[in-house]
Coordinates of C-alpha atoms in Angstrom, one line a residue:
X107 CA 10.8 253.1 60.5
X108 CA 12.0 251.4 63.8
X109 CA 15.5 250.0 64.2
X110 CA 16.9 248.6 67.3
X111 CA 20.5 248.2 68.4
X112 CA 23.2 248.3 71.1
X113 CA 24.7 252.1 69.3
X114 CA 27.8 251.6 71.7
X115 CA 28.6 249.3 68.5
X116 CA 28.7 251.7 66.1
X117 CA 31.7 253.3 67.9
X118 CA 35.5 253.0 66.5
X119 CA 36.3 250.9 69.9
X120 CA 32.1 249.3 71.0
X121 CA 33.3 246.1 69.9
X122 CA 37.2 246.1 70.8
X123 CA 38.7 243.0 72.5
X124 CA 42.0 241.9 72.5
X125 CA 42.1 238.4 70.9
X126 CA 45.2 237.5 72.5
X127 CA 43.3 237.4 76.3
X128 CA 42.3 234.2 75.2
X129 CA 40.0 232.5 77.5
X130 CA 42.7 233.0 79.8
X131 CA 42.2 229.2 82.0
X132 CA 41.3 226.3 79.1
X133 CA 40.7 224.3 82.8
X134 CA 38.9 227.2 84.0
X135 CA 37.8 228.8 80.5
X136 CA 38.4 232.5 82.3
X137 CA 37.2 235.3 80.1
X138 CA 39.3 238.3 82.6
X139 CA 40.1 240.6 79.8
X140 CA 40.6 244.3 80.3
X141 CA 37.0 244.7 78.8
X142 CA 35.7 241.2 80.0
X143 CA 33.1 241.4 76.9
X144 CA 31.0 243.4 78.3
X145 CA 29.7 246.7 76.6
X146 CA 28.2 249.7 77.9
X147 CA 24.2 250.4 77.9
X148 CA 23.5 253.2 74.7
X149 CA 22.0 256.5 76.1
X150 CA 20.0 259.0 74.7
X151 CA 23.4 261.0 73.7
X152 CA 24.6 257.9 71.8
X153 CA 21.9 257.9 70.0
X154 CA 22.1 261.8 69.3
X155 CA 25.4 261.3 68.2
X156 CA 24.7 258.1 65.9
X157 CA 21.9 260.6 64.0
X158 CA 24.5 263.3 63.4
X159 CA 26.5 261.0 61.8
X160 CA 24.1 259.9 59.5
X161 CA 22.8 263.6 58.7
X162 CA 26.6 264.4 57.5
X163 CA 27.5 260.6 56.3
X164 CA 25.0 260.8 53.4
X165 CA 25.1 263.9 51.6
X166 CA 27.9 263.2 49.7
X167 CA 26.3 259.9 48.6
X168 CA 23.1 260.2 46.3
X169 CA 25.0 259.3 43.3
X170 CA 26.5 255.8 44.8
X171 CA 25.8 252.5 43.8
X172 CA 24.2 250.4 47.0
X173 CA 24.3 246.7 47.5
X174 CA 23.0 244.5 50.4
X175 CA 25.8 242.9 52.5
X176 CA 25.7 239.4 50.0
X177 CA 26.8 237.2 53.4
X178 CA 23.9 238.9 56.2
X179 CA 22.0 236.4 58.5
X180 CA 18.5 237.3 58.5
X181 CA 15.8 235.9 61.1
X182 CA 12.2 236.7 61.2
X183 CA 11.9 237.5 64.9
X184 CA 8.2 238.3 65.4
X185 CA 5.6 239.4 63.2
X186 CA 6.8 242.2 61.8
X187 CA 10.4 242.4 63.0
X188 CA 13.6 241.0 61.8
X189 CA 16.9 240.1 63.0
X190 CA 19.5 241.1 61.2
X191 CA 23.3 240.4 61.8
X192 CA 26.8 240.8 59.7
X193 CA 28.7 237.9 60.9
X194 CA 31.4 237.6 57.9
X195 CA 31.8 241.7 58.4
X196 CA 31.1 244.6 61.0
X197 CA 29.7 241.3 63.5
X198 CA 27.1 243.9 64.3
X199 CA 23.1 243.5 64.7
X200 CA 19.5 245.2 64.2
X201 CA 16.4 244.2 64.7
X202 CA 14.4 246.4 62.1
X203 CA 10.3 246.4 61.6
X204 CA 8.9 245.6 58.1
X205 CA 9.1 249.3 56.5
X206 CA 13.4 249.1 57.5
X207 CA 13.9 245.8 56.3
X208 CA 11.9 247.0 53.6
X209 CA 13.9 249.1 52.2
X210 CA 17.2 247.0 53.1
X211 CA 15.8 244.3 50.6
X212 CA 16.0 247.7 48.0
X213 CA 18.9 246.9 47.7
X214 CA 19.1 243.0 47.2
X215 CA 20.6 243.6 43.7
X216 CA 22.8 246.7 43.0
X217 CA 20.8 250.4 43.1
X218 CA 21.9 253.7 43.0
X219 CA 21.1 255.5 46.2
X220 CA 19.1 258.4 44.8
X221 CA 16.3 255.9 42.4
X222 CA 15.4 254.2 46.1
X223 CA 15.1 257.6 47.7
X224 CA 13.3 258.9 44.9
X225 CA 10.6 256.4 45.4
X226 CA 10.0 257.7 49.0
X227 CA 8.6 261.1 48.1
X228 CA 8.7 263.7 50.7
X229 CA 10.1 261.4 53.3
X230 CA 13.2 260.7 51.6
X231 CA 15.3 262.6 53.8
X232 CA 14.9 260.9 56.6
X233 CA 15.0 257.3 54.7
X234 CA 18.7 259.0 53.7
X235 CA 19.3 258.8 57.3
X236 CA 18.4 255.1 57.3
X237 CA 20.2 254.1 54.9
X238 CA 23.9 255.7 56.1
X239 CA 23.0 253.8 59.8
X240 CA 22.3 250.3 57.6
X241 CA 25.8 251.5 55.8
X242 CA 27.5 252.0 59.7
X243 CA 26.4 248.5 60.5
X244 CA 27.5 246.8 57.5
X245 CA 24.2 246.0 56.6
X246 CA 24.6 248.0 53.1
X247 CA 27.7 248.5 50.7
X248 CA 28.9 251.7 49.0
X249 CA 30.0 250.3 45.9
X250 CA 31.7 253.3 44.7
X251 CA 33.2 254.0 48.2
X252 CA 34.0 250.6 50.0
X253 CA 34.7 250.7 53.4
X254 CA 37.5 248.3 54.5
X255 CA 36.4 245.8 57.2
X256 CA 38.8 245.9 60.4
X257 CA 39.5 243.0 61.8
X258 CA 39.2 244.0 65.7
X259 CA 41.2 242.6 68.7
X260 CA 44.5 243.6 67.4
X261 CA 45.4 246.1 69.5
X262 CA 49.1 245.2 70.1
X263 CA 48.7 243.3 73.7
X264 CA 51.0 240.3 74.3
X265 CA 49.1 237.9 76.4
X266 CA 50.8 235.1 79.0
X267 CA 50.3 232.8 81.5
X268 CA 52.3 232.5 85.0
X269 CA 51.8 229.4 86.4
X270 CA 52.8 230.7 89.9
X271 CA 51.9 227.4 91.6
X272 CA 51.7 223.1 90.5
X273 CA 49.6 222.9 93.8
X274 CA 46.2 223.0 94.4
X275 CA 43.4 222.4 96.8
X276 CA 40.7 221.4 94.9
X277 CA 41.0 217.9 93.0
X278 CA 38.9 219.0 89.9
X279 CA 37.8 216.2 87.8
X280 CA 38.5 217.6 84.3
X281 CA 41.7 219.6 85.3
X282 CA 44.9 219.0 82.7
X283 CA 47.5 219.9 85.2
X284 CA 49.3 217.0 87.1
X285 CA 49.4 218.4 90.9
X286 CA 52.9 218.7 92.6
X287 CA 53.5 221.3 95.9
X288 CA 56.1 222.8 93.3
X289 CA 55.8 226.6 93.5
X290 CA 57.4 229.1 91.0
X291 CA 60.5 231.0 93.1
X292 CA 60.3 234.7 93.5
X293 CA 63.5 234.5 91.3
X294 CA 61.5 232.6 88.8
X295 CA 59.2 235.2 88.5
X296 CA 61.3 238.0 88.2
X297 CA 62.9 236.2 85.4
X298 CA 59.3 235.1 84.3
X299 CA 58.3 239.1 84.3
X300 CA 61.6 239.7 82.2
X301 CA 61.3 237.2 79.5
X302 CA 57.3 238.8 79.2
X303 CA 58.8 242.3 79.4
X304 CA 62.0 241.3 76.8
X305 CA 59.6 239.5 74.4
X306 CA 57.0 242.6 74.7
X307 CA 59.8 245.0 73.7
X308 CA 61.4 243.2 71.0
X309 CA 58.7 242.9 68.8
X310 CA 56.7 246.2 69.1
X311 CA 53.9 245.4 71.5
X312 CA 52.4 248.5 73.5
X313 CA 50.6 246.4 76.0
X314 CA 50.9 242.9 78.2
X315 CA 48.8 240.9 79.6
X316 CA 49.4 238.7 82.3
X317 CA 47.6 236.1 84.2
X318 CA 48.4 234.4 87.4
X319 CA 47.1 230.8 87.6
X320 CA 48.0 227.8 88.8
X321 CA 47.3 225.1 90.4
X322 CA 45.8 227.3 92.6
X323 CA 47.3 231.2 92.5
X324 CA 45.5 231.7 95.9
X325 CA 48.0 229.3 97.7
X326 CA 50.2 232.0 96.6
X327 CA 48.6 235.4 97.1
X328 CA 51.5 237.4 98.7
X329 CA 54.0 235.9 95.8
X330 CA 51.3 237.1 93.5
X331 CA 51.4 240.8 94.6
X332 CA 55.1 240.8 95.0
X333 CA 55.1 239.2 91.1
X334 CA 53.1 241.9 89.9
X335 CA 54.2 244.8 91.7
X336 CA 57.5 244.0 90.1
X337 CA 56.0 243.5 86.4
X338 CA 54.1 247.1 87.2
X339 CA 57.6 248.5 87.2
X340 CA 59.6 247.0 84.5
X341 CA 55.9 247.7 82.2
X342 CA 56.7 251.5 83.2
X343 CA 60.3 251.4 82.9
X344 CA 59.6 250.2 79.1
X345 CA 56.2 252.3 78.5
X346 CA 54.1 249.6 78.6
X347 CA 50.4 249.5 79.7
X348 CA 49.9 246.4 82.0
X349 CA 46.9 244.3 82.4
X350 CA 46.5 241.6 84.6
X351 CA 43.9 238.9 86.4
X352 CA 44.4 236.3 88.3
X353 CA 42.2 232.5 88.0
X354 CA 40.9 231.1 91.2
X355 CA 39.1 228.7 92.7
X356 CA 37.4 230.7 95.0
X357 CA 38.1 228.4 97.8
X358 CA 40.0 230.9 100.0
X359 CA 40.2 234.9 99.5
X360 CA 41.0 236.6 102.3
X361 CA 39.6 240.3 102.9
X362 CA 43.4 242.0 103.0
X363 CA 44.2 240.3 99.6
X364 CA 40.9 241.6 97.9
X365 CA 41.5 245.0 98.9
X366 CA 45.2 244.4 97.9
X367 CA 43.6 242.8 94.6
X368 CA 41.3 245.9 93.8
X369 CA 43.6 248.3 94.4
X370 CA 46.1 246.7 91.6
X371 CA 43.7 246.8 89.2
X372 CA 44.0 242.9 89.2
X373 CA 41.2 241.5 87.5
X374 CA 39.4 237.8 89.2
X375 CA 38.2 234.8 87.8
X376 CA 36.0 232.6 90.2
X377 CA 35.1 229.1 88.7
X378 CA 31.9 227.6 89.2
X379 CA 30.1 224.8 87.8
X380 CA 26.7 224.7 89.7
X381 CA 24.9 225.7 92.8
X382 CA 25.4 223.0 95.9
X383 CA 26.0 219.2 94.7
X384 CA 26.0 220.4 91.3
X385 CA 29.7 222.2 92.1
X386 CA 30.6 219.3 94.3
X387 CA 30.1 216.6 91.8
X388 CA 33.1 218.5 89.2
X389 CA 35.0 220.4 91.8
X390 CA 35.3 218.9 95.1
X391 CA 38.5 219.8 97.8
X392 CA 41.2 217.5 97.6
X393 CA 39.7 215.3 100.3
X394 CA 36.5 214.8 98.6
X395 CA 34.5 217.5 100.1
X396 CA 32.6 219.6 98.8
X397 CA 34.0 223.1 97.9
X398 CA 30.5 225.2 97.1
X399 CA 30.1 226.6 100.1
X400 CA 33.5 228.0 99.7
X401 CA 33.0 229.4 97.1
X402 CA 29.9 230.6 97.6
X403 CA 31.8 232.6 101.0
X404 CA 34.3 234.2 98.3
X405 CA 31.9 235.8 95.7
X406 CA 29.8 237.2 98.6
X407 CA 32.8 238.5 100.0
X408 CA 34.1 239.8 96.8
X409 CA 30.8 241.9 95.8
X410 CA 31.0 243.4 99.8
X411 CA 34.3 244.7 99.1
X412 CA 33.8 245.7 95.3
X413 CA 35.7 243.8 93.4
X414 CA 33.2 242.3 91.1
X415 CA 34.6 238.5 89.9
X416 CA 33.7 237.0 86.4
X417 CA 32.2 233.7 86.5
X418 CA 33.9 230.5 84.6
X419 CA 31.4 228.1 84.2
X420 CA 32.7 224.6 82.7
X421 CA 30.0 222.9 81.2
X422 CA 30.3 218.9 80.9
X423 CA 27.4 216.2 80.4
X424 CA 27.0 216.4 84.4
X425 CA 25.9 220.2 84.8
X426 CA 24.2 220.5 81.6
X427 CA 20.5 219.8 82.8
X428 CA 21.4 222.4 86.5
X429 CA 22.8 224.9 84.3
X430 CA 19.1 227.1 84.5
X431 CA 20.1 226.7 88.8
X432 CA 23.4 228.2 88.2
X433 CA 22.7 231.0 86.0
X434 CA 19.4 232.0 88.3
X435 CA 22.6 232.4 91.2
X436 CA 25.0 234.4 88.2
X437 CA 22.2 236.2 87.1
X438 CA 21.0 237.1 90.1
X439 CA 23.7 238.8 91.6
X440 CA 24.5 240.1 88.2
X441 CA 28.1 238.7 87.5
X442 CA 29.5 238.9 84.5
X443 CA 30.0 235.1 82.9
X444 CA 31.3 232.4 80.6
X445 CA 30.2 229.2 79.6
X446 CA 32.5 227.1 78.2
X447 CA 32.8 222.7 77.1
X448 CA 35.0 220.4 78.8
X449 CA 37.6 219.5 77.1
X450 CA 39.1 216.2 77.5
X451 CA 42.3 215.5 78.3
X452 CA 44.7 212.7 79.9
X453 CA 44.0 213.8 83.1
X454 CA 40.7 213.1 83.1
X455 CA 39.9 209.9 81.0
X456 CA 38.3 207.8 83.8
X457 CA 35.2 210.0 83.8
X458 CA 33.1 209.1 81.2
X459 CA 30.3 211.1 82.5
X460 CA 32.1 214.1 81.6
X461 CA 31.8 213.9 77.7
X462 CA 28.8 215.2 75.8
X463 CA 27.4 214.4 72.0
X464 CA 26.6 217.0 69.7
X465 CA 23.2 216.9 70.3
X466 CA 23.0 216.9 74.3
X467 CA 25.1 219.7 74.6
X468 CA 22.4 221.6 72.0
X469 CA 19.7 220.5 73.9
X470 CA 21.3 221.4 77.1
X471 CA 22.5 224.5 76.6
X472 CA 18.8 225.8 74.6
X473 CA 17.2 224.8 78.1
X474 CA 19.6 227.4 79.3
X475 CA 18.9 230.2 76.6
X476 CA 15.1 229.7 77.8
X477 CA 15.8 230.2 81.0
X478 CA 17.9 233.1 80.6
X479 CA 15.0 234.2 78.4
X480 CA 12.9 234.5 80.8
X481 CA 15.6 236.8 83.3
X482 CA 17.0 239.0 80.8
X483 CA 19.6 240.6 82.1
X484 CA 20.3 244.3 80.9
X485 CA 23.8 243.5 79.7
X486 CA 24.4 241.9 76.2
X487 CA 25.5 238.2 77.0
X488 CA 27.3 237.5 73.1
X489 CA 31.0 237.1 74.9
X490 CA 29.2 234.5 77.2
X491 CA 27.3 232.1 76.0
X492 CA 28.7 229.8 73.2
X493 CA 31.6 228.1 74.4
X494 CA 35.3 229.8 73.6
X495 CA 33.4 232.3 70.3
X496 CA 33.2 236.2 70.4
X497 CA 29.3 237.3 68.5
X498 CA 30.6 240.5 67.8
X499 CA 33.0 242.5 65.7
X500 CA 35.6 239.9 62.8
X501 CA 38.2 237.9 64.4
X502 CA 40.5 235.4 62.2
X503 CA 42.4 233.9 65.5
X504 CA 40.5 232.9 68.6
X505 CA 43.6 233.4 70.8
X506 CA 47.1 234.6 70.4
X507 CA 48.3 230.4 70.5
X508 CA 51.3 230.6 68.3
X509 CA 51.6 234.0 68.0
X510 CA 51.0 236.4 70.7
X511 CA 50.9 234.5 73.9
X512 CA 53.2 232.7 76.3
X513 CA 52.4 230.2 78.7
X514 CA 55.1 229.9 81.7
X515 CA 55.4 227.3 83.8
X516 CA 56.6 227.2 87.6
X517 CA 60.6 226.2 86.4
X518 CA 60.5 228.9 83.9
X519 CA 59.8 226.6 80.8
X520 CA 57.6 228.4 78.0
X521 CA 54.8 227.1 76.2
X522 CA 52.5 228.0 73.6
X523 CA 49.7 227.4 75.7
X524 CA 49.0 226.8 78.8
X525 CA 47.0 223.6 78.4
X526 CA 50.6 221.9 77.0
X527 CA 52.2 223.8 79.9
X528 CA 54.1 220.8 80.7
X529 CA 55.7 220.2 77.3
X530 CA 58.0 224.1 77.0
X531 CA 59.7 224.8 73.9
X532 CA 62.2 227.6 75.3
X533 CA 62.3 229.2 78.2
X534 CA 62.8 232.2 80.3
X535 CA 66.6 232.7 79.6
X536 CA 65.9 232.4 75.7
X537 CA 66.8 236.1 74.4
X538 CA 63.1 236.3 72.4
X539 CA 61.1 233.6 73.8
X540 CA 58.0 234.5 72.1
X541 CA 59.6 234.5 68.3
X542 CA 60.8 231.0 69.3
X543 CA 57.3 230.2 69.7
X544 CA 56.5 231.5 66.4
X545 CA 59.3 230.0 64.8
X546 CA 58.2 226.7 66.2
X547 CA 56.4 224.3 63.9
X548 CA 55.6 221.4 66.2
X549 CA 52.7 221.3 68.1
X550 CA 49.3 223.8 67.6
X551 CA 49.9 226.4 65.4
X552 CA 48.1 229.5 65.2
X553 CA 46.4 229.1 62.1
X554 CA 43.6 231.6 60.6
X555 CA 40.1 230.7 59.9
X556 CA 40.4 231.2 56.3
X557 CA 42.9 228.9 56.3
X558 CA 41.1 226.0 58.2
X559 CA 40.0 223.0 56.5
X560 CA 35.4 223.5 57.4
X561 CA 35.5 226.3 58.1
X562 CA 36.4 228.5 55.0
X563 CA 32.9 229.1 53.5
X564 CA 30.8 229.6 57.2
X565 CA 29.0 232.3 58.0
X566 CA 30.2 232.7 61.3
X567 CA 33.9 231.6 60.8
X568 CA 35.1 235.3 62.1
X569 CA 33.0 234.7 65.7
X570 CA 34.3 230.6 66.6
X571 CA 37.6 231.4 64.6
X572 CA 37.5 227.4 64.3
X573 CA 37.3 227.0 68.2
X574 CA 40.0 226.5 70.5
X575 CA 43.0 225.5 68.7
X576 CA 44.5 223.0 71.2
X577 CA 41.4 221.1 71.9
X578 CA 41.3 220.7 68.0
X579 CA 44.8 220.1 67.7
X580 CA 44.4 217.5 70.5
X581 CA 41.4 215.2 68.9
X582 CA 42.5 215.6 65.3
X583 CA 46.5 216.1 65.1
X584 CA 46.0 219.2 63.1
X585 CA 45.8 223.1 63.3
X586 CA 44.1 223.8 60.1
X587 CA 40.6 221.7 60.5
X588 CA 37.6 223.1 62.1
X589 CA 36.1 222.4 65.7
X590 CA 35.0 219.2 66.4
X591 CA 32.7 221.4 68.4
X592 CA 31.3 223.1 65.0
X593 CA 27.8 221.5 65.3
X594 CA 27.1 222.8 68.3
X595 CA 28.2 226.3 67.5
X596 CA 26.3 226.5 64.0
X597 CA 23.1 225.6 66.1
X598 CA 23.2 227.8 69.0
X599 CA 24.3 230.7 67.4
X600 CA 21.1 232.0 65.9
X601 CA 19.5 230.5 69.4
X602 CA 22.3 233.2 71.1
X603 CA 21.1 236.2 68.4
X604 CA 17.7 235.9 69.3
X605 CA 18.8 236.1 73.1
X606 CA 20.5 239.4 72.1
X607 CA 17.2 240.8 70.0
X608 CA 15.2 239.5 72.8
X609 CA 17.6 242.3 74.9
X610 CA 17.0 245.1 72.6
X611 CA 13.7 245.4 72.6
X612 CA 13.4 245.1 76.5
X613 CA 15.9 247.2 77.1
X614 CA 16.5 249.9 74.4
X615 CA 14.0 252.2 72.4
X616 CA 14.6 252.0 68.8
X617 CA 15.7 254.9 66.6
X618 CA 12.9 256.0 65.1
X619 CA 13.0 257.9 61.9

């Protein structure tokens, strides 16, 4: 038997990301998190340790009652081998060969452990051992020893936003913010810092998370290390871990700030929507020009001095047929990457040509899968590829909207998020600021999946956790309704799966038992 898998996801933390980094720039769709969904390549030891595990896991089980997962998504791959994935549970895959999914359709109706070993003679030893890894990944259920399904991302991090600038130098075409020069004062910030610090404190977070945006944060790099030297410590002063990245446009990133940059820790998020005219078109400089180039300058810059930048990657009916371009120049030089839908918004209504149907954006971003197909990168891609979703591990809240995050605009006036940065609903002097976010009932709430109109009964409700919850909020006046993105999500995720199995079998050698 032959079985295929990233191990690193069998671990108590392979699959851990905070949901409250939401993708931190909605304009931007940043994806800077502390782990920026990207997991580790398994090694021989992994796998060493993964078959210990089973050896010991087992024993104590002959006399259990197994069951098949009832809610698994199962792909025929290629002749003989299957795709196998526990989106409602562990979020983790397989792909298993006919004599492992074999014996995982055993257990299709309710069997005790020992009759299906029994059946396998000699060899039932080592089927033991198959059996306790289908039982790690969720694939299998101990009926007479359940194992509790964790939901992962809540790892006590309070996420926020500081909008450290109104001004910008690129004149985007789908931005949300209304440009001003207006900067946020370095009394501001400290207060800013404060409120994030307070509001931390107050109700029992061990992390934060902060991310300096604008505008354009690079119009304001020195305020930015002064902002964060400060936040580094008042987070020590209250034993507090600190995170932090910063969203750029990549127009200008000078080589003292970089180093300055890495040496904080600070993470960077570079957007880019094409290669050449295909940037231009949807970011071009405030005089019309084209800002590519620019860019272009930065990210080379960036990997010279070792700060490696993730890629945000709005997708909108004018990149979708370059995208194969762009991801030829992301894959390339191996950066990490998101792909994320425009979102509409009142800043950005005259552009028709922005707006996709259902069925382009399919079409569009399958010509991408294939091409991505074809340059496999030796990284799994499941945090990337399908707009503002997570493919791994059981989420109920995309972001912390609502909940966990703060969005703080350059006067000090707190939002929910930072898309309705504009519109606060307390401030920086408040004495809790984020519970007066929670308390507040108007506007986008943070509502759980299971408790959203659509999206109740899906199969893959814990990785889109009903989308992004403003855009939704937005279209439809309501916080408990699925995506209006749901189509698109439902058809490229089996597309995205087979990417990831595609992956596996390049990359990894299966366990072989």
């Amino acid at each position: 038997m032959n079985i295929w898998l990233d191990v690193t996801t069998l671990s108590e933390h392979g699959n851990s990301m905070s949901e409250n980094v939401c993708a931190q720039d909605c304009k931007t769709d940043g994806k800077d998190g502390p782990d920026a969904g990207i997991r580790p390549t398994p090694t021989s030891s992994n796998i060493l340790a993964v078959l210990t595990k089973t050896k010991s896991d087992i024993q104590q089980r002959f006399q259990h009652t197994f069951v098949r997962s009832k809610t698994l998504s199962i792909q025929s791959y290629a002749e003989g081998l299957w795709l196998v994935c526990y989106p409602l549970g562990s979020g983790k895959l397989a792909v298993l060969d006919d004599e492992a999914f074999g014996l995982l359709e055993r257990f299709e109706g309710a069997t005790q452990l020992e009759t299906v070993l029994d059946g396998y003679g000699s060899g039932k030893s080592k089927v033991a051992e198959v059996v306790s890894l289908l039982l790690q990944l969720g694939f299998v259920e101990d009926l007479d020893q359940p194992t509790a399904i964790r939901e992962t991302g809540r790892d006590q991090m309070l996420a926020s936003w500081l909008h450290v600038t109104n001004a910008c130098n690129l004149g985007c075409h789908y931005c949300y913010v209304s440009k001003t020069a207006e900067h946020m004062t370095e009394d501001t910030s400290r207060q800013a810092v404060d409120a994030i610090i307070r509001s931390a404190v107050k109700n029992g977070y061990s992390s934060v998370h902060i991310t300096y945006a604008g505008g354009e944060a690079s119009l304001q790099l020195p305020q930015v290390i002064k902002i964060h030297d400060y936040a580094l410590l008042q987070a020590q002063e209250h034993d507090l871990q600190l995170f932090a990245g910063m969203i750029s446009n990549g127009v200008a990133m000078p080589v003292r700030f970089i180093e300055q940059l890495k040496q904080r820790k600070i993470g960077l998020a570079i957007s880019l929507d094409g290669v050449g005219a295909d940037h231009d078109q949807q970011r071009p400089l405030v005089n019309g020009a084209g800002s590519f180039t620019f860019v272009d300058r930065t990210i080379t810059r960036l990997l010279a001095h070792g700060l490696i930048p993730n890629i945000n990657v709005t997708v909108s009916q004018r990149n979708l047929a370059s995208l194969p371009r762009l991801l030829a120049y992301i894959l390339e030089k191996d950066l990490p990457f998101g792909l994320s839908y425009y979102r509409d918004n009142e800043c950005s209504t005259q552009y028709n040509d922005l707006q996709f149907s259902d069925a382009e954006m399919i079409s569009g971003m399958r010509n991408a899968f294939a091409y991505i197909e074809a340059h496999l990168p030796n990284r799994t891609l499941l945090g990337a590829l399908v707009d503002k979703t997570r493919m791994y591990g059981s989420r109920q809240h995309g972001c912390g909207v609502g909940r966990s995050y703060m969005a703080i605009n350059q006067r000090g006036g707190i939002a929910s998020c930072q898309v309705d940065i504009a519109n606060p609903v307390t401030s920086i002097h408040a004495d809790n600021p984020l519970q007066v976010i929670r308390d507040n009932r108007l506007g986008v709430q943070g509502v759980s999946v299971d408790e959203k109109e659509g999206c109740k009964s899906c199969q893959w409700r814990y990785w889109c956790t009903g989308g992004c919850a403003m855009l939704t909020y937005r279209l439809t006046g309501r916080s408990d309704i699925k995506s209006p993105n749901c189509a698109i999500y439902k058809a490229l995720f089996p597309d995205a799966l087979r990417l990831e199995a595609a992956r596996l079998l390049k990359y990894t050698a299966p366990i072989t038992f």
